[in-house]
Amino acid sequence: MIYRSGWALALFCLAPLPSRAQSCPALRGLRLENTTVIAAQLVDSGKFVPPVRVRRSSPEFFTAFNTLPAFCRVQAVARPSSDSEISIEVWLPVTGWNRRYLGVGNGSFGGSINYYRLGESLHSGYASSSTDTGHRGKPSESAWAMNHPEKQADFDYRAVHETAKTAKALIQAFYASAPTRSYFSSCSNGGRQGLMEAEHYPRDYDGIMAGAPATHFGFRTFITGDFAAFQKRGGKIIIYHGGNDRPAANLDFFSTVRRRMGDSTVDNFLQFYLLPGMGHCGSGNEPNDFGQWLRPGDTPQNSLFSALEEWVEKDVRPNGVIATKFAIDGDPRSAIVKTRRICPYPRTARPNHLGSDSTATNYVCP
């Protein structure tokens, strides 16, 4: 048989999809509540080119798009209300799917598909999704978001919910199988999106990693900390915040949740990690790389996200993580400058007296 299409040849050479799954182009006709699929195309290995960005990416961001495996790229628009138009992308690996779904959030006020995080997730074997939360990041719309934070907060979590619904339906159609577990990971505004999801739509995700969640806009609070439904269905949350990133508001938030739900209940589903010397979501002169960026081969010892997965899937509660400072932030190929063991707040690491005090592996979380 002769294949005239590059992607068809690639698909032929790779392991076939499950016999009951729909082809990628067939997803174009999938009927979804509140959502229209506008494009579904197979992207050959290494062929994805992200849209041109005005802002240069952070050095920690995944940019090796030419290394991505073949995947089904689905673009959709959700309109859950008459005044909404939410753009969504879902990326489905053709082979090597780890059977997990990972939703990624938005920094700042959102406004664009997070291709860096989509690429990172796909590279690590996840089916993944991102949304622009219903606006395009134009200056006028960003100004509107700043002047109407209560509306933006409402739009954000509804958009993330619609994206999760859409992604799960597409995963079911493409693989003829639901994901075994669903996760959400993001920082800043995206961290807030994850916590609001846990409050308002506790069944969307099994595990949420929320970095520096923007729980306050000025003096307004949009997250109450009502995680009872999420906790009762077995959901787990890890929050992290940099010590040089004004963590006081989220330390207060964590304390409020503990008072409301009780220490023993919180200990079984929610942890907070304070990273000394770290800036917003990363950076700084102290160890600041601990699994907020996904990489194949991560372990619960050096990755809070891997630890979250183990907590969700094996009920192994995380007991600290080794954070690393690389010579080039976000580049594990560069030299290791220093490491530090970070314990769940309010615990702090102490030496085990088995070796050098400068090595994180010689510290334990009491």
Tab-separated table of N, CA, C and O in Angstrom, residues 148-234:
chain	number	residue	atom	x	y	z
A	148	HIS	N	-12.180	44.345	36.587
A	148	HIS	CA	-13.327	43.517	36.951
A	148	HIS	C	-12.840	42.134	37.401
A	148	HIS	O	-13.152	41.113	36.782
A	149	PRO	N	-12.055	42.078	38.475
A	149	PRO	CA	-11.470	40.793	38.890
A	149	PRO	C	-12.500	39.753	39.255
A	149	PRO	O	-12.272	38.556	39.069
A	150	GLU	N	-13.645	40.177	39.779
A	150	GLU	CA	-14.658	39.191	40.161
A	150	GLU	C	-15.229	38.497	38.931
A	150	GLU	O	-15.504	37.291	38.945
A	151	LYS	N	-15.393	39.224	37.829
A	151	LYS	CA	-15.871	38.619	36.588
A	151	LYS	C	-14.802	37.721	35.978
A	151	LYS	O	-15.092	36.632	35.477
A	152	GLN	N	-13.540	38.183	36.002
A	152	GLN	CA	-12.459	37.382	35.452
A	152	GLN	C	-12.310	36.075	36.204
A	152	GLN	O	-12.097	35.017	35.624
A	153	ALA	N	-12.432	36.121	37.538
A	153	ALA	CA	-12.338	34.906	38.334
A	153	ALA	C	-13.433	33.923	37.940
A	153	ALA	O	-13.191	32.718	37.800
A	154	ASP	N	-14.640	34.427	37.736
A	154	ASP	CA	-15.766	33.593	37.345
A	154	ASP	C	-15.530	32.979	35.966
A	154	ASP	O	-15.736	31.780	35.760
A	155	PHE	N	-15.077	33.796	34.999
A	155	PHE	CA	-14.811	33.295	33.652
A	155	PHE	C	-13.729	32.224	33.680
A	155	PHE	O	-13.811	31.219	32.973
A	156	ASP	N	-12.695	32.431	34.501
A	156	ASP	CA	-11.558	31.525	34.518
A	156	ASP	C	-11.952	30.106	34.896
A	156	ASP	O	-11.657	29.155	34.179
A	157	TYR	N	-12.621	29.955	36.035
A	157	TYR	CA	-12.882	28.587	36.461
A	157	TYR	C	-13.939	27.916	35.599
A	157	TYR	O	-13.906	26.694	35.403
A	158	ARG	N	-14.860	28.704	35.041
A	158	ARG	CA	-15.835	28.115	34.125
A	158	ARG	C	-15.151	27.644	32.837
A	158	ARG	O	-15.467	26.590	32.283
A	159	ALA	N	-14.182	28.450	32.352
A	159	ALA	CA	-13.448	28.076	31.147
A	159	ALA	C	-12.619	26.818	31.377
A	159	ALA	O	-12.568	25.921	30.520
A	160	VAL	N	-11.978	26.728	32.536
A	160	VAL	CA	-11.178	25.546	32.846
A	160	VAL	C	-12.077	24.322	32.955
A	160	VAL	O	-11.716	23.220	32.508
A	161	HIS	N	-13.258	24.493	33.525
A	161	HIS	CA	-14.206	23.376	33.625
A	161	HIS	C	-14.661	22.916	32.241
A	161	HIS	O	-14.679	21.713	31.957
A	162	GLU	N	-15.045	23.854	31.377
A	162	GLU	CA	-15.477	23.482	30.027
A	162	GLU	C	-14.344	22.791	29.270
A	162	GLU	O	-14.573	21.858	28.492
A	163	THR	N	-13.117	23.235	29.505
A	163	THR	CA	-11.964	22.622	28.852
A	163	THR	C	-11.770	21.189	29.322
A	163	THR	O	-11.505	20.286	28.519
A	164	ALA	N	-11.918	20.957	30.627
A	164	ALA	CA	-11.780	19.599	31.155
A	164	ALA	C	-12.859	18.680	30.577
A	164	ALA	O	-12.575	17.531	30.195
A	165	LYS	N	-14.088	19.168	30.514
A	165	LYS	CA	-15.181	18.366	29.933
A	165	LYS	C	-14.871	17.997	28.491
A	165	LYS	O	-15.037	16.853	28.069
A	166	THR	N	-14.442	18.993	27.727
A	166	THR	CA	-14.140	18.777	26.311
A	166	THR	C	-13.000	17.787	26.146
A	166	THR	O	-13.068	16.851	25.327
A	167	ALA	N	-11.928	17.981	26.921
A	167	ALA	CA	-10.765	17.108	26.808
A	167	ALA	C	-11.118	15.656	27.124
A	167	ALA	O	-10.713	14.730	26.400
A	168	LYS	N	-11.897	15.440	28.167
A	168	LYS	CA	-12.233	14.071	28.546
A	168	LYS	C	-13.107	13.393	27.488
A	168	LYS	O	-12.954	12.192	27.222
A	169	ALA	N	-14.006	14.162	26.879
A	169	ALA	CA	-14.841	13.600	25.816
A	169	ALA	C	-13.998	13.216	24.599
A	169	ALA	O	-14.204	12.170	23.979
A	170	LEU	N	-13.028	14.066	24.266
A	170	LEU	CA	-12.147	13.778	23.132
A	170	LEU	C	-11.236	12.592	23.420
A	170	LEU	O	-10.976	11.768	22.536
A	171	ILE	N	-10.746	12.495	24.640
A	171	ILE	CA	-9.912	11.354	25.029
A	171	ILE	C	-10.707	10.059	24.896
A	171	ILE	O	-10.231	9.062	24.340
A	172	GLN	N	-11.942	10.071	25.387
A	172	GLN	CA	-12.788	8.893	25.292
A	172	GLN	C	-13.020	8.493	23.838
A	172	GLN	O	-12.951	7.313	23.472
A	173	ALA	N	-13.274	9.488	22.991
A	173	ALA	CA	-13.546	9.205	21.581
A	173	ALA	C	-12.303	8.715	20.851
A	173	ALA	O	-12.372	7.793	20.024
A	174	PHE	N	-11.164	9.304	21.139
A	174	PHE	CA	-9.943	8.981	20.395
A	174	PHE	C	-9.343	7.644	20.814
A	174	PHE	O	-8.914	6.855	19.974
A	175	TYR	N	-9.312	7.382	22.116
A	175	TYR	CA	-8.691	6.156	22.622
A	175	TYR	C	-9.698	5.061	22.973
A	175	TYR	O	-9.291	3.962	23.332
A	176	ALA	N	-10.993	5.387	22.904
A	176	ALA	CA	-12.030	4.467	23.374
A	176	ALA	C	-11.763	4.087	24.829
A	176	ALA	O	-11.993	2.965	25.271
A	177	SER	N	-11.275	5.050	25.578
A	177	SER	CA	-10.954	4.809	26.989
A	177	SER	C	-10.875	6.142	27.707
A	177	SER	O	-10.318	7.111	27.172
A	178	ALA	N	-11.426	6.196	28.896
A	178	ALA	CA	-11.292	7.395	29.716
A	178	ALA	C	-9.903	7.401	30.357
A	178	ALA	O	-9.271	6.350	30.521
A	179	PRO	N	-9.388	8.562	30.730
A	179	PRO	CA	-8.102	8.581	31.444
A	179	PRO	C	-8.245	7.908	32.803
A	179	PRO	O	-9.292	8.001	33.445
A	180	THR	N	-7.197	7.229	33.220
A	180	THR	CA	-7.248	6.587	34.530
A	180	THR	C	-7.235	7.620	35.652
A	180	THR	O	-7.867	7.420	36.693
A	181	ARG	N	-6.518	8.730	35.436
A	181	ARG	CA	-6.459	9.827	36.400
A	181	ARG	C	-6.377	11.148	35.666
A	181	ARG	O	-5.847	11.220	34.552
A	182	SER	N	-6.880	12.197	36.306
A	182	SER	CA	-6.869	13.536	35.704
A	182	SER	C	-6.181	14.504	36.663
A	182	SER	O	-6.487	14.530	37.863
A	183	TYR	N	-5.286	15.311	36.106
A	183	TYR	CA	-4.502	16.252	36.911
A	183	TYR	C	-4.579	17.653	36.316
A	183	TYR	O	-4.864	17.836	35.129
A	184	PHE	N	-4.288	18.624	37.178
A	184	PHE	CA	-4.187	20.018	36.745
A	184	PHE	C	-2.936	20.592	37.378
A	184	PHE	O	-2.657	20.360	38.560
A	185	SER	N	-2.166	21.350	36.585
A	185	SER	CA	-0.941	21.946	37.118
A	185	SER	C	-0.713	23.298	36.476
A	185	SER	O	-0.758	23.434	35.253
A	186	SER	N	-0.475	24.305	37.315
A	186	SER	CA	-0.174	25.638	36.803
A	186	SER	C	0.279	26.515	37.953
A	186	SER	O	0.253	26.094	39.125
A	187	CYS	N	0.683	27.750	37.625
A	187	CYS	CA	1.191	28.658	38.631
A	187	CYS	C	0.572	30.038	38.453
A	187	CYS	O	0.072	30.368	37.372
A	188	SER	N	0.595	30.830	39.509
A	188	SER	CA	0.096	32.203	39.519
A	188	SER	C	-1.420	32.192	39.300
A	188	SER	O	-2.139	31.524	40.020
A	189	ASN	N	-1.901	32.898	38.284
A	189	ASN	CA	-3.331	32.853	37.986
A	189	ASN	C	-3.781	31.417	37.730
A	189	ASN	O	-4.883	31.019	38.101
A	190	GLY	N	-2.899	30.630	37.099
A	190	GLY	CA	-3.225	29.226	36.866
A	190	GLY	C	-3.350	28.438	38.154
A	190	GLY	O	-4.161	27.513	38.252
A	191	GLY	N	-2.554	28.787	39.170
A	191	GLY	CA	-2.711	28.145	40.472
A	191	GLY	C	-4.071	28.440	41.067
A	191	GLY	O	-4.714	27.572	41.658
A	192	ARG	N	-4.516	29.676	40.908
A	192	ARG	CA	-5.863	30.046	41.364
A	192	ARG	C	-6.931	29.267	40.601
A	192	ARG	O	-7.923	28.808	41.184
A	193	GLN	N	-6.732	29.114	39.296
A	193	GLN	CA	-7.691	28.346	38.499
A	193	GLN	C	-7.841	26.931	39.053
A	193	GLN	O	-8.956	26.403	39.152
A	194	GLY	N	-6.717	26.314	39.418
A	194	GLY	CA	-6.770	24.957	39.942
A	194	GLY	C	-7.543	24.876	41.247
A	194	GLY	O	-8.353	23.964	41.445
A	195	LEU	N	-7.313	25.827	42.158
A	195	LEU	CA	-8.015	25.801	43.443
A	195	LEU	C	-9.505	26.083	43.260
A	195	LEU	O	-10.351	25.490	43.945
A	196	MET	N	-9.846	26.978	42.336
A	196	MET	CA	-11.264	27.254	42.082
A	196	MET	C	-11.948	26.039	41.460
A	196	MET	O	-13.127	25.773	41.729
A	197	GLU	N	-11.224	25.295	40.628
A	197	GLU	CA	-11.763	24.047	40.093
A	197	GLU	C	-12.093	23.077	41.232
A	197	GLU	O	-13.146	22.449	41.242
A	198	ALA	N	-11.156	22.951	42.193
A	198	ALA	CA	-11.388	22.037	43.310
A	198	ALA	C	-12.615	22.439	44.107
A	198	ALA	O	-13.352	21.582	44.609
A	199	GLU	N	-12.861	23.739	44.229
A	199	GLU	CA	-14.030	24.218	44.971
A	199	GLU	C	-15.325	24.020	44.194
A	199	GLU	O	-16.308	23.503	44.729
A	200	HIS	N	-15.347	24.462	42.945
A	200	HIS	CA	-16.603	24.533	42.187
A	200	HIS	C	-16.907	23.276	41.376
A	200	HIS	O	-18.076	22.953	41.155
A	201	TYR	N	-15.877	22.578	40.899
A	201	TYR	CA	-16.075	21.368	40.092
A	201	TYR	C	-15.156	20.266	40.612
A	201	TYR	O	-14.178	19.878	39.957
A	202	PRO	N	-15.445	19.743	41.805
A	202	PRO	CA	-14.520	18.810	42.467
A	202	PRO	C	-14.323	17.492	41.749
A	202	PRO	O	-13.398	16.748	42.089
A	203	ARG	N	-15.153	17.175	40.751
A	203	ARG	CA	-15.011	15.910	40.043
A	203	ARG	C	-14.149	16.024	38.789
A	203	ARG	O	-13.867	15.013	38.140
A	204	ASP	N	-13.731	17.225	38.430
A	204	ASP	CA	-12.950	17.381	37.198
A	204	ASP	C	-11.561	16.774	37.294
A	204	ASP	O	-11.056	16.200	36.328
A	205	TYR	N	-10.909	16.933	38.459
A	205	TYR	CA	-9.515	16.507	38.599
A	205	TYR	C	-9.320	15.689	39.869
A	205	TYR	O	-9.962	15.933	40.889
A	206	ASP	N	-8.367	14.734	39.787
A	206	ASP	CA	-8.012	13.916	40.942
A	206	ASP	C	-6.872	14.543	41.737
A	206	ASP	O	-6.774	14.340	42.945
A	207	GLY	N	-5.990	15.251	41.060
A	207	GLY	CA	-4.863	15.886	41.715
A	207	GLY	C	-4.600	17.258	41.121
A	207	GLY	O	-4.661	17.425	39.902
A	208	ILE	N	-4.318	18.235	41.984
A	208	ILE	CA	-4.095	19.608	41.536
A	208	ILE	C	-2.807	20.130	42.153
A	208	ILE	O	-2.620	20.056	43.374
A	209	MET	N	-1.913	20.635	41.306
A	209	MET	CA	-0.689	21.276	41.779
A	209	MET	C	-0.808	22.758	41.465
A	209	MET	O	-0.844	23.165	40.308
A	210	ALA	N	-0.909	23.564	42.515
A	210	ALA	CA	-1.183	24.993	42.381
A	210	ALA	C	0.001	25.802	42.889
A	210	ALA	O	0.275	25.823	44.093
A	211	GLY	N	0.697	26.448	41.975
A	211	GLY	CA	1.843	27.259	42.353
A	211	GLY	C	1.454	28.709	42.562
A	211	GLY	O	0.736	29.286	41.741
A	212	ALA	N	1.910	29.310	43.653
A	212	ALA	CA	1.688	30.731	43.950
A	212	ALA	C	0.287	31.176	43.555
A	212	ALA	O	0.117	32.151	42.822
A	213	PRO	N	-0.757	30.474	43.996
A	213	PRO	CA	-2.118	30.797	43.542
A	213	PRO	C	-2.512	32.224	43.909
A	213	PRO	O	-2.324	32.662	45.044
A	214	ALA	N	-3.036	32.931	42.933
A	214	ALA	CA	-3.446	34.329	43.143
A	214	ALA	C	-4.788	34.330	43.855
A	214	ALA	O	-5.839	34.578	43.255
A	215	THR	N	-4.757	34.063	45.148
A	215	THR	CA	-5.999	33.991	45.919
A	215	THR	C	-6.579	35.361	46.198
A	215	THR	O	-7.743	35.482	46.581
A	216	HIS	N	-5.780	36.417	46.035
A	216	HIS	CA	-6.245	37.778	46.281
A	216	HIS	C	-5.973	38.663	45.076
A	216	HIS	O	-4.914	38.603	44.475
A	217	PHE	N	-6.976	39.450	44.702
A	217	PHE	CA	-6.802	40.555	43.757
A	217	PHE	C	-7.021	41.820	44.562
A	217	PHE	O	-8.146	42.196	44.866
A	218	GLY	N	-5.920	42.473	44.932
A	218	GLY	CA	-6.063	43.608	45.830
A	218	GLY	C	-6.527	43.111	47.175
A	218	GLY	O	-5.871	42.286	47.800
A	219	PHE	N	-7.691	43.585	47.626
A	219	PHE	CA	-8.217	43.151	48.923
A	219	PHE	C	-9.367	42.160	48.760
A	219	PHE	O	-10.082	41.875	49.700
A	220	ARG	N	-9.564	41.656	47.542
A	220	ARG	CA	-10.685	40.761	47.287
A	220	ARG	C	-10.217	39.318	47.249
A	220	ARG	O	-9.175	38.998	46.697
A	221	THR	N	-11.003	38.454	47.827
A	221	THR	CA	-10.683	37.035	47.858
A	221	THR	C	-11.749	36.282	47.078
A	221	THR	O	-12.935	36.467	47.290
A	222	PHE	N	-11.292	35.409	46.167
A	222	PHE	CA	-12.237	34.674	45.333
A	222	PHE	C	-12.185	33.174	45.588
A	222	PHE	O	-12.905	32.413	44.977
A	223	ILE	N	-11.321	32.749	46.503
A	223	ILE	CA	-11.240	31.342	46.880
A	223	ILE	C	-11.568	31.235	48.361
A	223	ILE	O	-10.924	31.864	49.193
A	224	THR	N	-12.572	30.460	48.680
A	224	THR	CA	-13.009	30.356	50.072
A	224	THR	C	-12.265	29.260	50.832
A	224	THR	O	-12.230	29.271	52.049
A	225	GLY	N	-11.701	28.299	50.088
A	225	GLY	CA	-11.064	27.169	50.753
A	225	GLY	C	-12.037	26.068	51.105
A	225	GLY	O	-11.737	25.201	51.938
A	226	ASP	N	-13.192	26.049	50.445
A	226	ASP	CA	-14.193	25.011	50.690
A	226	ASP	C	-13.884	23.803	49.804
A	226	ASP	O	-14.403	23.664	48.707
A	227	PHE	N	-13.008	22.934	50.302
A	227	PHE	CA	-12.568	21.780	49.532
A	227	PHE	C	-13.196	20.487	50.025
A	227	PHE	O	-12.688	19.398	49.723
A	228	ALA	N	-14.283	20.567	50.783
A	228	ALA	CA	-14.865	19.376	51.407
A	228	ALA	C	-15.257	18.319	50.375
A	228	ALA	O	-14.926	17.132	50.543
A	229	ALA	N	-15.936	18.723	49.304
A	229	ALA	CA	-16.370	17.751	48.295
A	229	ALA	C	-15.176	17.140	47.584
A	229	ALA	O	-15.150	15.934	47.303
A	230	PHE	N	-14.181	17.961	47.281
A	230	PHE	CA	-12.973	17.472	46.615
A	230	PHE	C	-12.241	16.472	47.503
A	230	PHE	O	-11.798	15.415	47.042
A	231	GLN	N	-12.144	16.798	48.785
A	231	GLN	CA	-11.452	15.921	49.729
A	231	GLN	C	-12.202	14.595	49.907
A	231	GLN	O	-11.586	13.517	49.940
A	232	LYS	N	-13.516	14.652	49.968
A	232	LYS	CA	-14.304	13.443	50.218
A	232	LYS	C	-14.222	12.448	49.058
A	232	LYS	O	-14.352	11.242	49.278
A	233	ARG	N	-14.018	12.945	47.842
A	233	ARG	CA	-13.893	12.004	46.729
A	233	ARG	C	-12.456	11.551	46.504
A	233	ARG	O	-12.153	10.852	45.533
A	234	GLY	N	-11.552	11.926	47.425
A	234	GLY	CA	-10.174	11.438	47.362
A	234	GLY	C	-9.206	12.326	46.628
A	234	GLY	O	-8.069	11.913	46.353
